[in-house]
Amino acid sequence: MKTNSNIIQWQSPSNIALIKYWGKHGMQLPNNASLSMTLKNARTTTEMRFLPSAEGMEVNYYFEGERNQLFEEKVILYFEKIKVELPFVDDYIFEIHSSNSFPHSTGIASSASSMSALALCLLSVEEIINKKKYEKGEFFSRASHLARLGSGSASRSVYGGWTTWGSIEDYENTSNERASTLGFDVHPKFEKMGDAVLLVSSKTKSVSSSLGHNLMKIHPFANARYEQATDNIHALMCSMQVGDFDTFASIVENEALTLHSLLMTSSPDGMLFRSGSLEIIEAVRSFRATTKTELCFTLDAGPNVHLIYPLEEKERVHRFIRNELIQFCENGKWIDDEMGGGPMQI
Ligand code: PMV
């Protein structure tokens, strides 16, 4: 951990949603609850230096060693948004250095890792400035709330393992304001999970998630979608408790295909699948049927495919990727990740 009293550093992971958040209202509140798996290797490291300023807030933002104007503007907008909660931001100069452990546009959400790292840094800075330490549970709950205001999915990255965000009937401690860890023990099969991210295309997405969320406001299937997501999250959590992989896989895949169907049927529409995405989906289904390997696919709002599997299947899944799927990956690229324990202050 950094000992210098005006430097804070956090490392925070990305996550992959299995029940998708797609559609929001008010101050970044979700229209349905989502559930995700926090990753281990895909992380953002953010260092925040802060000094009192006589002339109001100033932010200098560096990404991977270079000043980045675009990100800087986004961070300033975010600071403006959260200053009702953290008024000290108005009186400080911040120098922020951020870097990712994973390449850009690979199907790993950098907004989740970067916004959660930023929120964690801000809370640690607040503790120093106000000379008041939060109790651990309160710290992470508040960090999740602050991260949510930057990017909805970032709220889930402040916890390791399985995380939900959004109120879920019968599950105490769930909230639209912030994420929480599962309030139950999962079956041993779901305790350690792998995620292999297959890079189908690294071209920039034609539909950003903020545009996608907005399109849901006028989407003809919106209400049916929110009902389906509610049914899916309940059924998925049951399958995780009893260790029913078949049900788990069918819900996870249904969620991914639903997300893309919503995109394809919104106005204007978005077609983010590539032929390689479909080839991989078909190959995964046929491999699962013939070998009984426990693996399934999900996709974020992009063409790249995540293979989700209990970690004990790792060897079989990796062999399958090398033998059959690598041909559909851009330059043969894929990323080997797994479930991780959450953020770390360094
Ligand atoms: O957090 P946002 O605003 O980038 O939206 C994330 C949307 C999805 O990644 C498609 C789904 C999710 O729940 O992470």
GROMACS .gro file of C-alpha atoms in nm, residues 1-345:
model
  345
    1MET     CA    1   0.000   0.000   0.000
    2LYS     CA    2   0.129   0.351  -0.082
    3THR     CA    3   0.252   0.529   0.232
    4ASN     CA    4   0.267   0.881   0.090
    5SER     CA    5  -0.032   1.062   0.239
    6ASN     CA    6  -0.146   1.231  -0.081
    7ILE     CA    7  -0.127   0.930  -0.315
    8ILE     CA    8  -0.386   0.656  -0.331
    9GLN     CA    9  -0.375   0.352  -0.557
   10TRP     CA   10  -0.640   0.088  -0.625
   11GLN     CA   11  -0.655  -0.202  -0.862
   12SER     CA   12  -1.006  -0.303  -0.962
   13PRO     CA   13  -1.127  -0.584  -1.188
   14SER     CA   14  -1.376  -0.596  -1.473
   15ASN     CA   15  -1.676  -0.828  -1.461
   16ILE     CA   16  -1.892  -1.017  -1.706
   17ALA     CA   17  -2.270  -1.007  -1.664
   18LEU     CA   18  -2.463  -1.331  -1.701
   19ILE     CA   19  -2.797  -1.164  -1.634
   20LYS     CA   20  -2.769  -0.844  -1.833
   21TYR     CA   21  -2.843  -0.489  -1.728
   22TRP     CA   22  -2.989  -0.319  -2.036
   23GLY     CA   23  -3.214  -0.021  -1.976
   24LYS     CA   24  -3.201   0.235  -1.697
   25HIS     CA   25  -3.387   0.529  -1.544
   26GLY     CA   26  -3.326   0.825  -1.313
   27MET     CA   27  -2.976   0.859  -1.176
   28GLN     CA   28  -2.831   0.547  -1.337
   29LEU     CA   29  -3.084   0.310  -1.178
   30PRO     CA   30  -3.133  -0.028  -1.347
   31ASN     CA   31  -3.466  -0.136  -1.497
   32ASN     CA   32  -3.388  -0.493  -1.394
   33ALA     CA   33  -3.147  -0.666  -1.159
   34SER     CA   34  -2.828  -0.810  -1.307
   35LEU     CA   35  -2.582  -1.076  -1.196
   36SER     CA   36  -2.215  -1.099  -1.284
   37MET     CA   37  -1.891  -1.275  -1.223
   38THR     CA   38  -1.597  -1.061  -1.122
   39LEU     CA   39  -1.281  -1.133  -1.321
   40LYS     CA   40  -0.932  -1.190  -1.187
   41ASN     CA   41  -0.676  -1.084  -1.447
   42ALA     CA   42  -0.861  -0.807  -1.635
   43ARG     CA   43  -0.793  -0.511  -1.407
   44THR     CA   44  -0.749  -0.135  -1.408
   45THR     CA   45  -0.483   0.017  -1.185
   46THR     CA   46  -0.554   0.376  -1.088
   47GLU     CA   47  -0.327   0.608  -0.896
   48MET     CA   48  -0.473   0.932  -0.764
   49ARG     CA   49  -0.255   1.219  -0.641
   50PHE     CA   50  -0.440   1.502  -0.474
   51LEU     CA   51  -0.344   1.848  -0.351
   52PRO     CA   52  -0.560   2.133  -0.214
   53SER     CA   53  -0.641   2.393  -0.475
   54ALA     CA   54  -0.719   2.761  -0.423
   55GLU     CA   55  -0.881   2.781  -0.768
   56GLY     CA   56  -1.135   2.501  -0.758
   57MET     CA   57  -1.128   2.152  -0.900
   58GLU     CA   58  -0.869   2.053  -1.157
   59VAL     CA   59  -0.822   1.709  -1.310
   60ASN     CA   60  -0.523   1.590  -1.510
   61TYR     CA   61  -0.584   1.242  -1.645
   62TYR     CA   62  -0.318   1.010  -1.787
   63PHE     CA   63  -0.405   0.678  -1.951
   64GLU     CA   64  -0.121   0.429  -2.000
   65GLY     CA   65   0.133   0.705  -1.942
   66GLU     CA   66  -0.015   0.966  -2.178
   67ARG     CA   67  -0.241   1.261  -2.106
   68ASN     CA   68  -0.586   1.162  -2.235
   69GLN     CA   69  -0.821   1.452  -2.307
   70LEU     CA   70  -1.124   1.237  -2.387
   71PHE     CA   71  -1.109   1.037  -2.063
   72GLU     CA   72  -1.025   1.354  -1.872
   73GLU     CA   73  -1.350   1.518  -1.989
   74LYS     CA   74  -1.546   1.208  -1.883
   75VAL     CA   75  -1.381   1.210  -1.540
   76ILE     CA   76  -1.457   1.580  -1.494
   77LEU     CA   77  -1.825   1.516  -1.578
   78TYR     CA   78  -1.824   1.229  -1.330
   79PHE     CA   79  -1.667   1.445  -1.056
   80GLU     CA   80  -1.931   1.713  -1.122
   81LYS     CA   81  -2.200   1.448  -1.078
   82ILE     CA   82  -2.070   1.308  -0.751
   83LYS     CA   83  -1.969   1.630  -0.581
   84VAL     CA   84  -2.304   1.648  -0.399
   85GLU     CA   85  -2.182   1.338  -0.216
   86LEU     CA   86  -1.811   1.417  -0.207
   87PRO     CA   87  -1.795   1.799  -0.186
   88PHE     CA   88  -1.418   1.794  -0.131
   89VAL     CA   89  -1.359   1.727  -0.503
   90ASP     CA   90  -1.432   2.094  -0.566
   91ASP     CA   91  -1.129   2.204  -0.365
   92TYR     CA   92  -0.856   1.976  -0.500
   93ILE     CA   93  -0.623   1.924  -0.794
   94PHE     CA   94  -0.617   1.560  -0.901
   95GLU     CA   95  -0.352   1.390  -1.107
   96ILE     CA   96  -0.481   1.050  -1.212
   97HIS     CA   97  -0.276   0.776  -1.377
   98SER     CA   98  -0.467   0.477  -1.503
   99SER     CA   99  -0.374   0.164  -1.697
  100ASN     CA  100  -0.541  -0.163  -1.792
  101SER     CA  101  -0.398  -0.513  -1.773
  102PHE     CA  102  -0.597  -0.609  -2.085
  103PRO     CA  103  -0.610  -0.472  -2.440
  104HIS     CA  104  -0.877  -0.229  -2.560
  105SER     CA  105  -1.189  -0.350  -2.753
  106THR     CA  106  -1.154  -0.716  -2.661
  107GLY     CA  107  -1.498  -0.774  -2.512
  108ILE     CA  108  -1.383  -0.692  -2.158
  109ALA     CA  109  -1.565  -0.394  -2.007
  110SER     CA  110  -1.300  -0.138  -1.921
  111SER     CA  111  -1.569   0.102  -1.793
  112ALA     CA  112  -1.646  -0.145  -1.510
  113SER     CA  113  -1.286  -0.177  -1.395
  114SER     CA  114  -1.189   0.187  -1.448
  115MET     CA  115  -1.496   0.348  -1.288
  116SER     CA  116  -1.480   0.116  -0.988
  117ALA     CA  117  -1.108   0.188  -0.943
  118LEU     CA  118  -1.181   0.560  -0.960
  119ALA     CA  119  -1.464   0.539  -0.707
  120LEU     CA  120  -1.246   0.337  -0.467
  121CYS     CA  121  -0.965   0.595  -0.496
  122LEU     CA  122  -1.207   0.881  -0.429
  123LEU     CA  123  -1.342   0.715  -0.115
  124SER     CA  124  -0.991   0.648   0.016
  125VAL     CA  125  -0.906   1.013  -0.051
  126GLU     CA  126  -1.220   1.117   0.135
  127GLU     CA  127  -1.111   0.908   0.434
  128ILE     CA  128  -0.776   1.089   0.443
  129ILE     CA  129  -0.920   1.438   0.397
  130ASN     CA  130  -1.202   1.394   0.648
  131LYS     CA  131  -0.982   1.190   0.885
  132LYS     CA  132  -1.262   0.938   0.915
  133LYS     CA  133  -1.237   0.570   0.830
  134TYR     CA  134  -1.540   0.381   0.704
  135GLU     CA  135  -1.615   0.039   0.842
  136LYS     CA  136  -1.517  -0.215   0.568
  137GLY     CA  137  -1.873  -0.313   0.467
  138GLU     CA  138  -1.980   0.049   0.450
  139PHE     CA  139  -1.671   0.144   0.249
  140PHE     CA  140  -1.742  -0.107  -0.028
  141SER     CA  141  -2.115  -0.042  -0.030
  142ARG     CA  142  -2.050   0.330  -0.072
  143ALA     CA  143  -1.781   0.263  -0.334
  144SER     CA  144  -2.031   0.051  -0.527
  145HIS     CA  145  -2.289   0.329  -0.512
  146LEU     CA  146  -2.034   0.586  -0.636
  147ALA     CA  147  -1.905   0.353  -0.909
  148ARG     CA  148  -2.265   0.303  -1.029
  149LEU     CA  149  -2.298   0.675  -1.092
  150GLY     CA  150  -2.004   0.647  -1.335
  151SER     CA  151  -2.107   0.323  -1.506
  152GLY     CA  152  -2.381   0.085  -1.393
  153SER     CA  153  -2.180  -0.233  -1.442
  154ALA     CA  154  -1.891  -0.080  -1.239
  155SER     CA  155  -2.106  -0.105  -0.924
  156ARG     CA  156  -2.064  -0.485  -0.941
  157SER     CA  157  -1.683  -0.475  -0.970
  158VAL     CA  158  -1.620  -0.362  -0.612
  159TYR     CA  159  -1.696  -0.717  -0.492
  160GLY     CA  160  -1.525  -1.041  -0.584
  161GLY     CA  161  -1.694  -1.363  -0.697
  162TRP     CA  162  -2.063  -1.352  -0.786
  163THR     CA  163  -2.230  -1.015  -0.757
  164THR     CA  164  -2.578  -0.880  -0.815
  165TRP     CA  165  -2.698  -0.525  -0.866
  166GLY     CA  166  -3.062  -0.423  -0.849
  167SER     CA  167  -3.349  -0.506  -0.613
  168ILE     CA  168  -3.445  -0.874  -0.623
  169GLU     CA  169  -3.764  -0.985  -0.452
  170ASP     CA  170  -3.698  -1.225  -0.162
  171TYR     CA  171  -3.327  -1.139  -0.156
  172GLU     CA  172  -3.257  -0.904   0.132
  173ASN     CA  173  -2.971  -0.665   0.098
  174THR     CA  174  -3.018  -0.618  -0.278
  175SER     CA  175  -3.066  -0.265  -0.404
  176ASN     CA  176  -3.092  -0.055  -0.717
  177GLU     CA  177  -2.845   0.188  -0.559
  178ARG     CA  178  -2.550  -0.047  -0.524
  179ALA     CA  179  -2.433  -0.402  -0.583
  180SER     CA  180  -2.400  -0.677  -0.326
  181THR     CA  181  -2.249  -1.023  -0.296
  182LEU     CA  182  -2.486  -1.320  -0.316
  183GLY     CA  183  -2.666  -1.375   0.011
  184PHE     CA  184  -2.633  -1.756  -0.018
  185ASP     CA  185  -2.371  -2.026  -0.075
  186VAL     CA  186  -2.345  -2.150  -0.430
  187HIS     CA  187  -2.304  -2.521  -0.510
  188PRO     CA  188  -1.930  -2.619  -0.515
  189LYS     CA  189  -1.955  -2.647  -0.896
  190PHE     CA  190  -2.006  -2.272  -0.920
  191GLU     CA  191  -1.747  -2.165  -0.662
  192LYS     CA  192  -1.458  -2.134  -0.907
  193MET     CA  193  -1.535  -2.037  -1.263
  194GLY     CA  194  -1.332  -1.974  -1.577
  195ASP     CA  195  -1.393  -1.715  -1.848
  196ALA     CA  196  -1.218  -1.749  -2.184
  197VAL     CA  197  -1.271  -1.436  -2.393
  198LEU     CA  198  -1.255  -1.512  -2.765
  199LEU     CA  199  -1.162  -1.208  -2.968
  200VAL     CA  200  -1.375  -1.216  -3.284
  201SER     CA  201  -1.325  -0.852  -3.379
  202SER     CA  202  -1.145  -0.559  -3.218
  203LYS     CA  203  -1.325  -0.297  -3.431
  204THR     CA  204  -1.491  -0.026  -3.222
  205LYS     CA  205  -1.854  -0.100  -3.137
  206SER     CA  206  -2.119   0.065  -3.352
  207VAL     CA  207  -2.356   0.093  -3.052
  208SER     CA  208  -2.223   0.225  -2.722
  209SER     CA  209  -2.385   0.095  -2.404
  210SER     CA  210  -2.519   0.443  -2.318
  211LEU     CA  211  -2.694   0.459  -2.655
  212GLY     CA  212  -2.822   0.103  -2.604
  213HIS     CA  213  -2.967   0.185  -2.261
  214ASN     CA  214  -3.140   0.487  -2.413
  215LEU     CA  215  -3.289   0.284  -2.697
  216MET     CA  216  -3.463   0.068  -2.436
  217LYS     CA  217  -3.674   0.372  -2.338
  218ILE     CA  218  -3.871   0.332  -2.659
  219HIS     CA  219  -3.814  -0.035  -2.729
  220PRO     CA  220  -4.139  -0.220  -2.811
  221PHE     CA  221  -4.025  -0.528  -2.613
  222ALA     CA  222  -3.892  -0.339  -2.310
  223ASN     CA  223  -4.151  -0.448  -2.054
  224ALA     CA  224  -4.140  -0.811  -2.160
  225ARG     CA  225  -3.762  -0.795  -2.132
  226TYR     CA  226  -3.769  -0.667  -1.773
  227GLU     CA  227  -4.013  -0.944  -1.675
  228GLN     CA  228  -3.793  -1.204  -1.845
  229ALA     CA  229  -3.481  -1.074  -1.668
  230THR     CA  230  -3.658  -1.104  -1.333
  231ASP     CA  231  -3.760  -1.464  -1.404
  232ASN     CA  232  -3.412  -1.542  -1.533
  233ILE     CA  233  -3.226  -1.406  -1.232
  234HIS     CA  234  -3.443  -1.607  -0.991
  235ALA     CA  235  -3.403  -1.926  -1.194
  236LEU     CA  236  -3.029  -1.872  -1.239
  237MET     CA  237  -2.974  -1.824  -0.867
  238CYS     CA  238  -3.170  -2.145  -0.793
  239SER     CA  239  -2.959  -2.339  -1.045
  240MET     CA  240  -2.644  -2.203  -0.878
  241GLN     CA  241  -2.760  -2.321  -0.537
  242VAL     CA  242  -2.839  -2.676  -0.649
  243GLY     CA  243  -2.553  -2.713  -0.901
  244ASP     CA  244  -2.776  -2.755  -1.209
  245PHE     CA  245  -2.540  -2.663  -1.493
  246ASP     CA  246  -2.786  -2.736  -1.776
  247THR     CA  247  -3.036  -2.482  -1.645
  248PHE     CA  248  -2.754  -2.236  -1.571
  249ALA     CA  249  -2.622  -2.266  -1.930
  250SER     CA  250  -2.961  -2.227  -2.093
  251ILE     CA  251  -3.035  -1.909  -1.895
  252VAL     CA  252  -2.690  -1.758  -1.950
  253GLU     CA  253  -2.713  -1.817  -2.325
  254ASN     CA  254  -3.071  -1.692  -2.338
  255GLU     CA  255  -2.958  -1.367  -2.172
  256ALA     CA  256  -2.677  -1.313  -2.423
  257LEU     CA  257  -2.904  -1.381  -2.721
  258THR     CA  258  -3.176  -1.161  -2.571
  259LEU     CA  259  -2.933  -0.870  -2.535
  260HIS     CA  260  -2.838  -0.900  -2.902
  261SER     CA  261  -3.202  -0.949  -3.009
  262LEU     CA  262  -3.293  -0.628  -2.827
  263LEU     CA  263  -3.013  -0.452  -3.011
  264MET     CA  264  -3.122  -0.590  -3.347
  265THR     CA  265  -3.484  -0.487  -3.290
  266SER     CA  266  -3.425  -0.138  -3.152
  267SER     CA  267  -3.458   0.170  -3.361
  268PRO     CA  268  -3.201   0.246  -3.496
  269ASP     CA  269  -3.092  -0.117  -3.480
  270GLY     CA  270  -2.749  -0.252  -3.393
  271MET     CA  271  -2.602  -0.569  -3.539
  272LEU     CA  272  -2.300  -0.652  -3.328
  273PHE     CA  273  -2.269  -1.022  -3.407
  274ARG     CA  274  -2.005  -1.118  -3.659
  275SER     CA  275  -2.001  -1.445  -3.852
  276GLY     CA  276  -1.725  -1.567  -3.618
  277SER     CA  277  -1.955  -1.508  -3.316
  278LEU     CA  278  -2.217  -1.739  -3.469
  279GLU     CA  279  -1.961  -2.002  -3.566
  280ILE     CA  280  -1.836  -2.009  -3.207
  281ILE     CA  281  -2.189  -2.033  -3.062
  282GLU     CA  282  -2.270  -2.330  -3.283
  283ALA     CA  283  -1.940  -2.501  -3.210
  284VAL     CA  284  -1.989  -2.455  -2.832
  285ARG     CA  285  -2.336  -2.607  -2.843
  286SER     CA  286  -2.228  -2.905  -3.046
  287PHE     CA  287  -1.913  -2.962  -2.832
  288ARG     CA  288  -2.126  -2.950  -2.515
  289ALA     CA  289  -2.377  -3.196  -2.659
  290THR     CA  290  -2.118  -3.448  -2.776
  291THR     CA  291  -1.861  -3.427  -2.493
  292LYS     CA  292  -2.090  -3.332  -2.200
  293THR     CA  293  -1.833  -3.066  -2.105
  294GLU     CA  294  -1.989  -2.804  -1.879
  295LEU     CA  295  -1.940  -2.478  -2.062
  296CYS     CA  296  -2.165  -2.210  -2.205
  297PHE     CA  297  -2.129  -1.879  -2.384
  298THR     CA  298  -2.221  -1.522  -2.316
  299LEU     CA  299  -2.156  -1.197  -2.503
  300ASP     CA  300  -2.139  -0.838  -2.393
  301ALA     CA  301  -2.270  -0.569  -2.629
  302GLY     CA  302  -2.010  -0.664  -2.889
  303PRO     CA  303  -1.904  -0.953  -3.116
  304ASN     CA  304  -1.657  -1.122  -2.880
  305VAL     CA  305  -1.763  -1.441  -2.707
  306HIS     CA  306  -1.701  -1.531  -2.342
  307LEU     CA  307  -1.690  -1.901  -2.257
  308ILE     CA  308  -1.804  -1.956  -1.899
  309TYR     CA  309  -1.722  -2.287  -1.728
  310PRO     CA  310  -1.653  -2.442  -1.387
  311LEU     CA  311  -1.277  -2.419  -1.345
  312GLU     CA  312  -1.241  -2.796  -1.320
  313GLU     CA  313  -1.326  -2.805  -1.695
  314LYS     CA  314  -1.036  -2.573  -1.779
  315GLU     CA  315  -0.813  -2.824  -1.954
  316ARG     CA  316  -1.092  -2.958  -2.177
  317VAL     CA  317  -1.215  -2.607  -2.262
  318HIS     CA  318  -0.866  -2.481  -2.345
  319ARG     CA  319  -0.802  -2.780  -2.569
  320PHE     CA  320  -1.134  -2.715  -2.744
  321ILE     CA  321  -1.039  -2.352  -2.801
  322ARG     CA  322  -0.696  -2.444  -2.941
  323ASN     CA  323  -0.833  -2.720  -3.165
  324GLU     CA  324  -1.161  -2.576  -3.290
  325LEU     CA  325  -1.228  -2.214  -3.198
  326ILE     CA  326  -0.902  -2.033  -3.257
  327GLN     CA  327  -0.979  -2.022  -3.632
  328PHE     CA  328  -1.267  -1.780  -3.559
  329CYS     CA  329  -1.055  -1.549  -3.341
  330GLU     CA  330  -0.897  -1.234  -3.484
  331ASN     CA  331  -0.526  -1.315  -3.523
  332GLY     CA  332  -0.590  -1.627  -3.313
  333LYS     CA  333  -0.630  -1.412  -3.002
  334TRP     CA  334  -0.816  -1.505  -2.686
  335ILE     CA  335  -0.782  -1.413  -2.319
  336ASP     CA  336  -0.772  -1.663  -2.035
  337ASP     CA  337  -0.940  -1.526  -1.726
  338GLU     CA  338  -1.132  -1.658  -1.428
  339MET     CA  339  -1.336  -1.552  -1.128
  340GLY     CA  340  -1.143  -1.320  -0.899
  341GLY     CA  341  -1.156  -1.191  -0.545
  342GLY     CA  342  -1.231  -0.825  -0.615
  343PRO     CA  343  -1.038  -0.497  -0.587
  344MET     CA  344  -0.714  -0.444  -0.398
  345GLN     CA  345  -0.558  -0.130  -0.253
   0.00000   0.00000   0.00000
